Amino acid sequence: MVAAKKTEETHESINNRLALVMKSGKYTLGYKTVLKSLRSSKGKLIIIANNCPPLRKSEIEYYAMLCIVGVHHYNGKLQKQLEAAGTFPPSFLHSFLCRLGLGVICFSKSLKSYIP
Amino acid sequence: MVKFLKPNKAVIVLQGRYAGRKAVIVKSFDDGTRDRPYGHCLVAGIKKYPSKVILKDSAKKTVKKSRVKCFVKLVNYQHLMPTRYTLDVDLKDTVTVDALQTKDKKVATCKTIKQRLEERFKTGKNRWFFTKLRF
């Protein structure tokens, strides 16, 4: 129970930061754009959501390893991430969010969301 | 944050006739050119991998088995999978974009690449590059 609480707390801070980034910074959503930003070395941080298919997740991690970009594994689904960020997922099926700004973390979310 | 699609990077071609083949980036065009307004690179790769040479083979057989068939191609970044490996073979002088203009030039450059790659294969270095990717 304590563990759950702790993750919730950290979630809060990440969510807050996410919201901040989404408002003020640059980011891209989605697998293709994230790869593009990695290739052009514009991405700064990648956020990968929970329900990203594992092959894709490892691919993104490999790219990130090559260009020395941090990867953050978000503990939750993309929808939740986006809700936290304040945008509502359009018809995204998966998203990587890649943050481009300097102070802002690039989120790369990879999420295959099962829209209920 | 670090650019990794640089010359001498070993790369796997993902699409096209040479899908699954390993290649080296010779020259990269990050911003593209007029004809190709996307990030792409000139790549020299292995069309036909050298087969496994065993101790039992005669000299003639080893020569035959260590043959490498090459290709030169301009590939979109999207159709490449970069790897952590590099291949330090000096191909910059021979492999240029205008080598792709005519068939003769292409064949000639492929021959020079073939020589250099075969040399490299025989030294036993970069073994990963010369093994076929199984999939």
mmCIF file of C-alpha atoms in Angstrom:
data_model
loop_
_atom_site.group_PDB
_atom_site.id
_atom_site.type_symbol
_atom_site.label_atom_id
_atom_site.label_comp_id
_atom_site.label_asym_id
_atom_site.label_seq_id
_atom_site.Cartn_x
_atom_site.Cartn_y
_atom_site.Cartn_z
ATOM 1 C CA MET A 1 0.000 0.000 0.000
ATOM 2 C CA VAL A 2 2.835 2.285 0.835
ATOM 3 C CA ALA A 3 4.476 1.529 -2.450
ATOM 4 C CA ALA A 4 1.338 2.402 -4.305
ATOM 5 C CA LYS A 5 1.160 5.655 -2.526
ATOM 6 C CA LYS A 6 4.703 6.462 -3.350
ATOM 7 C CA THR A 7 4.228 5.879 -7.009
ATOM 8 C CA GLU A 8 1.199 8.004 -6.879
ATOM 9 C CA GLU A 9 3.200 10.807 -5.422
ATOM 10 C CA THR A 10 5.887 10.644 -8.038
ATOM 11 C CA HIS A 11 3.178 10.400 -10.593
ATOM 12 C CA GLU A 12 1.874 13.652 -9.412
ATOM 13 C CA SER A 13 5.149 15.392 -9.936
ATOM 14 C CA ILE A 14 5.685 13.855 -13.316
ATOM 15 C CA ASN A 15 2.201 14.743 -14.342
ATOM 16 C CA ASN A 16 2.729 18.274 -13.239
ATOM 17 C CA ARG A 17 5.903 18.518 -15.176
ATOM 18 C CA LEU A 18 4.248 16.949 -18.132
ATOM 19 C CA ALA A 19 1.499 19.498 -18.055
ATOM 20 C CA LEU A 20 4.067 22.228 -17.834
ATOM 21 C CA VAL A 21 5.942 20.898 -20.782
ATOM 22 C CA MET A 22 2.883 20.479 -22.856
ATOM 23 C CA LYS A 23 1.940 24.043 -22.222
ATOM 24 C CA SER A 24 5.223 25.759 -22.495
ATOM 25 C CA GLY A 25 7.629 23.539 -24.280
ATOM 26 C CA LYS A 26 8.001 21.672 -27.458
ATOM 27 C CA TYR A 27 7.102 18.092 -27.804
ATOM 28 C CA THR A 28 6.047 15.605 -30.332
ATOM 29 C CA LEU A 29 3.736 12.720 -29.987
ATOM 30 C CA GLY A 30 3.900 9.489 -31.760
ATOM 31 C CA TYR A 31 6.302 6.805 -32.780
ATOM 32 C CA LYS A 32 7.247 8.170 -36.173
ATOM 33 C CA THR A 33 7.876 11.712 -35.068
ATOM 34 C CA VAL A 34 9.854 10.510 -32.115
ATOM 35 C CA LEU A 35 12.171 8.515 -34.318
ATOM 36 C CA LYS A 36 12.568 11.545 -36.526
ATOM 37 C CA SER A 37 13.490 13.753 -33.655
ATOM 38 C CA LEU A 38 15.952 11.197 -32.394
ATOM 39 C CA ARG A 39 17.607 10.891 -35.762
ATOM 40 C CA SER A 40 17.999 14.630 -36.034
ATOM 41 C CA SER A 41 19.178 14.686 -32.421
ATOM 42 C CA LYS A 42 16.523 17.165 -31.444
ATOM 43 C CA GLY A 43 14.843 15.125 -28.746
ATOM 44 C CA LYS A 44 15.782 15.525 -25.140
ATOM 45 C CA LEU A 45 13.738 13.025 -23.256
ATOM 46 C CA ILE A 46 11.475 10.266 -24.231
ATOM 47 C CA ILE A 47 8.528 9.114 -22.257
ATOM 48 C CA ILE A 48 7.285 5.687 -22.955
ATOM 49 C CA ALA A 49 3.965 4.655 -21.648
ATOM 50 C CA ASN A 50 3.131 1.385 -20.109
ATOM 51 C CA ASN A 51 1.199 -0.264 -22.807
ATOM 52 C CA CYS A 52 3.726 0.216 -25.503
ATOM 53 C CA PRO A 53 4.362 -3.028 -27.353
ATOM 54 C CA PRO A 54 7.660 -4.414 -26.108
ATOM 55 C CA LEU A 55 9.382 -4.632 -29.463
ATOM 56 C CA ARG A 56 8.678 -1.013 -30.148
ATOM 57 C CA LYS A 57 9.714 -0.082 -26.684
ATOM 58 C CA SER A 58 13.081 -1.743 -27.084
ATOM 59 C CA GLU A 59 13.535 -0.167 -30.485
ATOM 60 C CA ILE A 60 13.008 3.285 -29.051
ATOM 61 C CA GLU A 61 15.306 2.493 -26.182
ATOM 62 C CA TYR A 62 17.997 1.395 -28.593
ATOM 63 C CA TYR A 63 17.726 4.596 -30.580
ATOM 64 C CA ALA A 64 17.843 6.549 -27.367
ATOM 65 C CA MET A 65 20.934 4.658 -26.305
ATOM 66 C CA LEU A 66 22.627 5.568 -29.574
ATOM 67 C CA CYS A 67 21.929 9.234 -29.242
ATOM 68 C CA ILE A 68 22.288 9.364 -25.480
ATOM 69 C CA VAL A 69 18.837 10.583 -24.709
ATOM 70 C CA GLY A 70 17.058 9.763 -21.525
ATOM 71 C CA VAL A 71 14.106 7.470 -21.541
ATOM 72 C CA HIS A 72 11.465 7.610 -18.913
ATOM 73 C CA HIS A 73 9.054 4.789 -18.430
ATOM 74 C CA TYR A 74 5.773 6.205 -17.457
ATOM 75 C CA ASN A 75 3.794 3.995 -15.235
ATOM 76 C CA GLY A 76 0.478 4.218 -16.904
ATOM 77 C CA LYS A 77 -1.269 4.283 -20.158
ATOM 78 C CA LEU A 78 -1.000 6.937 -22.737
ATOM 79 C CA GLN A 79 -4.451 8.190 -22.191
ATOM 80 C CA LYS A 80 -3.640 8.883 -18.631
ATOM 81 C CA GLN A 81 -0.500 10.633 -19.634
ATOM 82 C CA LEU A 82 -2.289 12.827 -22.038
ATOM 83 C CA GLU A 83 -5.008 13.543 -19.580
ATOM 84 C CA ALA A 84 -2.371 14.561 -17.157
ATOM 85 C CA ALA A 85 -0.926 16.787 -19.758
ATOM 86 C CA GLY A 86 -4.260 18.302 -20.401
ATOM 87 C CA THR A 87 -4.869 17.222 -23.899
ATOM 88 C CA PHE A 88 -7.346 14.664 -24.887
ATOM 89 C CA PRO A 89 -6.170 11.945 -27.101
ATOM 90 C CA PRO A 90 -7.553 12.335 -30.548
ATOM 91 C CA SER A 91 -7.442 9.115 -32.379
ATOM 92 C CA PHE A 92 -3.967 8.280 -31.221
ATOM 93 C CA LEU A 93 -3.375 4.688 -30.955
ATOM 94 C CA HIS A 94 0.039 4.991 -29.586
ATOM 95 C CA SER A 95 2.138 7.797 -28.688
ATOM 96 C CA PHE A 96 5.615 8.654 -27.961
ATOM 97 C CA LEU A 97 6.067 12.042 -26.685
ATOM 98 C CA CYS A 98 9.346 13.612 -27.373
ATOM 99 C CA ARG A 99 10.232 16.803 -25.747
ATOM 100 C CA LEU A 100 12.324 19.235 -27.656
ATOM 101 C CA GLY A 101 12.797 22.238 -25.494
ATOM 102 C CA LEU A 102 15.831 22.900 -23.451
ATOM 103 C CA GLY A 103 14.568 22.933 -19.982
ATOM 104 C CA VAL A 104 11.694 20.829 -20.803
ATOM 105 C CA ILE A 105 11.888 17.189 -20.996
ATOM 106 C CA CYS A 106 10.951 15.577 -24.176
ATOM 107 C CA PHE A 107 8.352 13.141 -23.629
ATOM 108 C CA SER A 108 8.123 10.309 -25.814
ATOM 109 C CA LYS A 109 5.172 8.304 -25.090
ATOM 110 C CA SER A 110 4.644 5.100 -26.630
ATOM 111 C CA LEU A 111 1.365 3.840 -25.908
ATOM 112 C CA LYS A 112 -0.977 1.637 -27.598
ATOM 113 C CA SER A 113 -4.083 2.728 -25.953
ATOM 114 C CA TYR A 114 -7.038 0.506 -25.893
ATOM 115 C CA ILE A 115 -9.763 3.033 -26.035
ATOM 116 C CA PRO A 116 -12.536 1.575 -24.029
ATOM 117 C CA MET B 1 21.286 14.383 -28.314
ATOM 118 C CA VAL B 2 24.168 12.951 -30.142
ATOM 119 C CA LYS B 3 23.979 12.505 -33.832
ATOM 120 C CA PHE B 4 24.508 8.901 -34.665
ATOM 121 C CA LEU B 5 23.788 8.633 -38.357
ATOM 122 C CA LYS B 6 27.317 9.429 -39.349
ATOM 123 C CA PRO B 7 29.734 7.987 -41.842
ATOM 124 C CA ASN B 8 31.197 4.605 -40.879
ATOM 125 C CA LYS B 9 28.108 3.677 -38.929
ATOM 126 C CA ALA B 10 26.924 0.144 -39.485
ATOM 127 C CA VAL B 11 23.323 0.026 -40.349
ATOM 128 C CA ILE B 12 20.694 -2.498 -41.351
ATOM 129 C CA VAL B 13 18.554 -1.811 -44.373
ATOM 130 C CA LEU B 14 14.927 -2.379 -43.568
ATOM 131 C CA GLN B 15 13.074 -1.950 -46.805
ATOM 132 C CA GLY B 16 13.470 -2.707 -50.408
ATOM 133 C CA ARG B 17 15.381 -5.328 -52.232
ATOM 134 C CA TYR B 18 18.200 -5.241 -49.728
ATOM 135 C CA ALA B 19 16.028 -5.542 -46.671
ATOM 136 C CA GLY B 20 17.864 -7.279 -43.889
ATOM 137 C CA ARG B 21 21.290 -6.540 -45.284
ATOM 138 C CA LYS B 22 23.990 -4.821 -43.345
ATOM 139 C CA ALA B 23 25.510 -1.697 -44.707
ATOM 140 C CA VAL B 24 27.836 1.148 -43.845
ATOM 141 C CA ILE B 25 26.944 4.783 -44.087
ATOM 142 C CA VAL B 26 29.370 6.449 -46.439
ATOM 143 C CA LYS B 27 27.824 9.874 -46.634
ATOM 144 C CA SER B 28 24.793 11.282 -44.911
ATOM 145 C CA PHE B 29 22.499 14.027 -46.118
ATOM 146 C CA ASP B 30 20.593 15.091 -43.049
ATOM 147 C CA ASP B 31 18.548 17.795 -44.629
ATOM 148 C CA GLY B 32 18.103 16.088 -47.912
ATOM 149 C CA THR B 33 18.672 17.429 -51.352
ATOM 150 C CA ARG B 34 16.506 18.914 -54.015
ATOM 151 C CA ASP B 35 15.702 15.553 -55.444
ATOM 152 C CA ARG B 36 15.227 13.919 -52.113
ATOM 153 C CA PRO B 37 13.762 16.358 -49.646
ATOM 154 C CA TYR B 38 14.206 14.030 -46.698
ATOM 155 C CA GLY B 39 17.063 12.818 -44.605
ATOM 156 C CA HIS B 40 18.894 10.092 -46.418
ATOM 157 C CA CYS B 41 22.331 8.648 -46.768
ATOM 158 C CA LEU B 42 24.597 6.969 -49.221
ATOM 159 C CA VAL B 43 25.155 3.483 -48.094
ATOM 160 C CA ALA B 44 27.449 0.673 -49.154
ATOM 161 C CA GLY B 45 26.312 -2.737 -48.165
ATOM 162 C CA ILE B 46 26.647 -6.430 -48.598
ATOM 163 C CA LYS B 47 24.435 -8.053 -51.140
ATOM 164 C CA LYS B 48 25.763 -11.517 -50.635
ATOM 165 C CA TYR B 49 27.502 -12.417 -47.444
ATOM 166 C CA PRO B 50 30.648 -14.497 -47.390
ATOM 167 C CA SER B 51 29.954 -18.041 -46.321
ATOM 168 C CA LYS B 52 31.461 -19.817 -43.396
ATOM 169 C CA VAL B 53 35.029 -20.873 -43.972
ATOM 170 C CA ILE B 54 36.196 -23.974 -42.117
ATOM 171 C CA LEU B 55 39.609 -25.370 -41.501
ATOM 172 C CA LYS B 56 39.032 -28.257 -43.831
ATOM 173 C CA ASP B 57 38.569 -26.056 -46.865
ATOM 174 C CA SER B 58 41.179 -25.969 -49.555
ATOM 175 C CA ALA B 59 42.706 -22.689 -50.580
ATOM 176 C CA LYS B 60 40.539 -22.501 -53.633
ATOM 177 C CA LYS B 61 37.452 -23.085 -51.588
ATOM 178 C CA THR B 62 38.278 -20.453 -49.019
ATOM 179 C CA VAL B 63 38.703 -17.902 -51.764
ATOM 180 C CA LYS B 64 35.370 -18.827 -53.183
ATOM 181 C CA LYS B 65 33.685 -18.773 -49.827
ATOM 182 C CA SER B 66 35.061 -15.430 -48.758
ATOM 183 C CA ARG B 67 33.606 -13.575 -51.659
ATOM 184 C CA VAL B 68 31.433 -10.587 -50.871
ATOM 185 C CA LYS B 69 28.948 -9.057 -53.217
ATOM 186 C CA CYS B 70 28.207 -5.398 -52.600
ATOM 187 C CA PHE B 71 25.692 -2.749 -53.373
ATOM 188 C CA VAL B 72 25.588 1.021 -53.238
ATOM 189 C CA LYS B 73 22.390 2.816 -52.544
ATOM 190 C CA LEU B 74 20.813 6.026 -51.381
ATOM 191 C CA VAL B 75 18.471 5.115 -48.562
ATOM 192 C CA ASN B 76 15.977 7.136 -46.567
ATOM 193 C CA TYR B 77 16.786 7.266 -42.854
ATOM 194 C CA GLN B 78 13.407 5.799 -42.176
ATOM 195 C CA HIS B 79 14.361 2.654 -43.946
ATOM 196 C CA LEU B 80 17.452 2.043 -41.905
ATOM 197 C CA MET B 81 17.998 0.613 -38.490
ATOM 198 C CA PRO B 82 21.118 2.053 -36.939
ATOM 199 C CA THR B 83 23.264 -0.193 -34.805
ATOM 200 C CA ARG B 84 25.914 0.396 -32.234
ATOM 201 C CA TYR B 85 28.571 -0.982 -34.538
ATOM 202 C CA THR B 86 30.876 0.902 -36.844
ATOM 203 C CA LEU B 87 32.926 -0.160 -39.788
ATOM 204 C CA ASP B 88 36.110 1.739 -40.422
ATOM 205 C CA VAL B 89 36.643 1.158 -44.078
ATOM 206 C CA ASP B 90 37.763 3.996 -46.249
ATOM 207 C CA LEU B 91 35.093 4.200 -48.907
ATOM 208 C CA LYS B 92 34.675 7.923 -49.152
ATOM 209 C CA ASP B 93 36.862 8.420 -52.169
ATOM 210 C CA THR B 94 35.304 5.788 -54.352
ATOM 211 C CA VAL B 95 31.705 5.823 -53.253
ATOM 212 C CA THR B 96 30.055 9.023 -54.323
ATOM 213 C CA VAL B 97 26.619 10.001 -55.434
ATOM 214 C CA ASP B 98 27.583 10.302 -59.062
ATOM 215 C CA ALA B 99 28.713 6.717 -58.950
ATOM 216 C CA LEU B 100 25.029 5.910 -58.988
ATOM 217 C CA GLN B 101 24.346 7.746 -62.191
ATOM 218 C CA THR B 102 25.296 5.131 -64.694
ATOM 219 C CA LYS B 103 25.459 1.435 -64.511
ATOM 220 C CA ASP B 104 29.141 1.249 -65.423
ATOM 221 C CA LYS B 105 30.158 3.565 -62.642
ATOM 222 C CA LYS B 106 28.023 1.652 -60.228
ATOM 223 C CA VAL B 107 29.610 -1.628 -61.187
ATOM 224 C CA ALA B 108 33.086 -0.139 -60.903
ATOM 225 C CA THR B 109 32.440 1.255 -57.421
ATOM 226 C CA CYS B 110 30.914 -2.008 -56.329
ATOM 227 C CA LYS B 111 34.091 -3.745 -57.399
ATOM 228 C CA THR B 112 36.278 -1.465 -55.316
ATOM 229 C CA ILE B 113 33.989 -1.839 -52.328
ATOM 230 C CA LYS B 114 34.109 -5.559 -52.801
ATOM 231 C CA GLN B 115 37.890 -5.568 -52.666
ATOM 232 C CA ARG B 116 38.008 -3.501 -49.517
ATOM 233 C CA LEU B 117 35.323 -5.468 -47.769
ATOM 234 C CA GLU B 118 36.895 -8.768 -48.674
ATOM 235 C CA GLU B 119 40.209 -7.576 -47.270
ATOM 236 C CA ARG B 120 38.498 -6.603 -44.093
ATOM 237 C CA PHE B 121 36.686 -9.895 -43.874
ATOM 238 C CA LYS B 122 39.904 -11.808 -44.245
ATOM 239 C CA THR B 123 41.523 -10.009 -41.355
ATOM 240 C CA GLY B 124 38.771 -11.342 -39.147
ATOM 241 C CA LYS B 125 37.726 -7.978 -37.789
ATOM 242 C CA ASN B 126 34.185 -6.627 -37.739
ATOM 243 C CA ARG B 127 32.847 -10.096 -37.647
ATOM 244 C CA TRP B 128 29.356 -8.931 -36.838
ATOM 245 C CA PHE B 129 29.185 -7.003 -40.052
ATOM 246 C CA PHE B 130 29.955 -9.992 -42.221
ATOM 247 C CA THR B 131 27.543 -12.394 -40.610
ATOM 248 C CA LYS B 132 24.175 -12.711 -42.124
ATOM 249 C CA LEU B 133 21.302 -11.377 -40.079
ATOM 250 C CA ARG B 134 18.964 -14.258 -39.442
ATOM 251 C CA PHE B 135 15.296 -13.448 -39.514
#
